[in-house]
Coordinates of C-alpha atoms in Angstrom, one line a residue:
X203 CA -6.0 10.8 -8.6
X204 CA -7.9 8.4 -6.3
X205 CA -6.4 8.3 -2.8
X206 CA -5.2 5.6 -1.0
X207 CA -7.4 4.5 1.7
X208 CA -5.5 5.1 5.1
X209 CA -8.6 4.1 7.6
X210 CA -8.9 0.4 6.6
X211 CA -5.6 -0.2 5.6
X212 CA -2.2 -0.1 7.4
X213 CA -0.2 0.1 5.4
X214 CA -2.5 2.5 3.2
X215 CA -3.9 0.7 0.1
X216 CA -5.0 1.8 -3.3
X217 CA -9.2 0.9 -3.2
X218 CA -10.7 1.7 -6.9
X219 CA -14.4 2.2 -6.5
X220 CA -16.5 0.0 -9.2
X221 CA -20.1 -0.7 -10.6
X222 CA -21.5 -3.7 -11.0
X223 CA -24.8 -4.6 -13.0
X224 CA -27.0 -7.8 -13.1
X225 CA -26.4 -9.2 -16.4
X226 CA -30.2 -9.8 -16.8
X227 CA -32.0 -6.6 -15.1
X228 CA -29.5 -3.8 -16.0
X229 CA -29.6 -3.6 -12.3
X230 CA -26.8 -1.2 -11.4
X231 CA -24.7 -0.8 -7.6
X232 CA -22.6 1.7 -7.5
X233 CA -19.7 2.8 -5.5
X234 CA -18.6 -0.5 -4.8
X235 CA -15.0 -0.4 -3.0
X236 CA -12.6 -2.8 -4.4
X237 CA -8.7 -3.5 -3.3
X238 CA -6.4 -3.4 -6.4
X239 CA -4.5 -6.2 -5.8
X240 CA -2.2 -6.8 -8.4
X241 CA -1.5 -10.2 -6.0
X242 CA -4.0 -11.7 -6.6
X243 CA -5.4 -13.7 -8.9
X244 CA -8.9 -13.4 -9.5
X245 CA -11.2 -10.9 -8.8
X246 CA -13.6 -11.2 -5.6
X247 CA -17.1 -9.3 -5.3
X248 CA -18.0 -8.6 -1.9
X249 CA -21.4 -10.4 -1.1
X250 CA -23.5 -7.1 0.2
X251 CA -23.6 -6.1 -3.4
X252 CA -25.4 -9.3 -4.9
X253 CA -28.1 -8.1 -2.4
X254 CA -28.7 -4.8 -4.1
X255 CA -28.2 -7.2 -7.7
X256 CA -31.2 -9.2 -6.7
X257 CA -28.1 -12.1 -7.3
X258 CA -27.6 -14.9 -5.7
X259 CA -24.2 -16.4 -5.8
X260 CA -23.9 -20.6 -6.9
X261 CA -23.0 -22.9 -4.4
X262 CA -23.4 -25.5 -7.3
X263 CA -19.1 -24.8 -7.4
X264 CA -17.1 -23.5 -4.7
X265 CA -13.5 -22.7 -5.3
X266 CA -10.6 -22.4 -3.1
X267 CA -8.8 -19.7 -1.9
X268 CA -5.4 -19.5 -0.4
X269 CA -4.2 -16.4 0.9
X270 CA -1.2 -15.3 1.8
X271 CA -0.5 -16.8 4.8
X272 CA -1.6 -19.8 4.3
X273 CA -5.3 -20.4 5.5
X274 CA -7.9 -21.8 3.0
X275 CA -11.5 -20.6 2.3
X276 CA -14.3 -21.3 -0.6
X277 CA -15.9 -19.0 -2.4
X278 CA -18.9 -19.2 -4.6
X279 CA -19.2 -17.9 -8.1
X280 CA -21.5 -15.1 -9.7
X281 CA -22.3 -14.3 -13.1
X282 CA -21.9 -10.4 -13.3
X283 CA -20.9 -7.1 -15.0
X284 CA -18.0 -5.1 -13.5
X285 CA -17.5 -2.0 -14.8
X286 CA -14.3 0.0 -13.8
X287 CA -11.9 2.6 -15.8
X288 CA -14.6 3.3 -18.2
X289 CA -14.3 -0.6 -19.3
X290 CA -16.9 -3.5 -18.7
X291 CA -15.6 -6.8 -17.3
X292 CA -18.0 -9.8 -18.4
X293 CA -18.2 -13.2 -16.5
X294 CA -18.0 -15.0 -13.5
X295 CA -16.3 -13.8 -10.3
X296 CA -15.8 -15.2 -7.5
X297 CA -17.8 -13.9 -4.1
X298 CA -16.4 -13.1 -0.6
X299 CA -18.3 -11.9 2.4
X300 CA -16.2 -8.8 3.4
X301 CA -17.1 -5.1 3.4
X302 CA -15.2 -4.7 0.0
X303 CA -14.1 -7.1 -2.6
X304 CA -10.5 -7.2 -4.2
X305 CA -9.9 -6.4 -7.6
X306 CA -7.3 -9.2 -9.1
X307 CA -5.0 -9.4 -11.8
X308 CA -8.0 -11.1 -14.2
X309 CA -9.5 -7.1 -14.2
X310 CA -5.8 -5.4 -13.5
X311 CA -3.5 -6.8 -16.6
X312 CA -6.4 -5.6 -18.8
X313 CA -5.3 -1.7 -17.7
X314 CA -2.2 0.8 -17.7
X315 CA -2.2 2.1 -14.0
X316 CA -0.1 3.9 -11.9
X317 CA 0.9 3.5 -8.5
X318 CA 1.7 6.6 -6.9
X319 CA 2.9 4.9 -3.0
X320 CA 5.0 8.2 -1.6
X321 CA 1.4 10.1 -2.8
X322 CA -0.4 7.8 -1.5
X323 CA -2.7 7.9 -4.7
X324 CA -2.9 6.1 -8.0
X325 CA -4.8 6.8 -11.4
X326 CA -5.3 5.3 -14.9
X327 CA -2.4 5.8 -17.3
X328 CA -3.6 7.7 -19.5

């Protein structure tokens, strides 16, 4: 079972680790640490990885964000591959600049996991 990460997070946090792929060159980065957030609503890639993508991110439409307490930001959009749990997640997501993006429910109600808080761990239902 994937641990909970304890160093960034207090109180600990369960932080999935993803690949994502350019859509157009295959072009793979892997390893990418993701929050499971079953609070939010959408799914945000951190920005460091469209670098390794060779993507760039479309200010054409910016959407908001809201988080919980209360302060708004924008966020562009990519077109991208996210690949977690032995699925593939197709389509756009949104882009934050932050050492590691959050997975939403938009990836999250697509899976059976378990939260394992007194462990500090969680895993794939299986």
């Amino acid at each position: 079972m994937p641990r909970y990460d304890t160093a960034q997070f207090e109180p600990p946090a369960p932080l999935g680790q993803v690949t994502l792929r350019n859509p157009d060159t295959g072009t793979i980065s892997s390893d990418v640490p993701m929050l499971l957030d079953t609070g939010a609503d959408v799914s945000l890639i951190p920005h460091t990885s469209l670098v390794t993508l060779g993507l760039t991110a479309s200010q054409d439409r910016l959407y908001e964000l809201i988080s919980f307490d209360g302060s708004i930001s924008y966020a562009p959009v990519v077109q991208i591959e996210l690949l977690f749990c032995n699925r593939t997640f197709r389509g756009q997501f949104l882009v934050i600049d932050q050492g590691f993006g959050i997975l939403g429910r938009n990836v999250l109600n697509s899976l059976e996991l378990i939260f394992d808080g007194p462990n500090l761990a969680w895993d794939e239902k299986r």
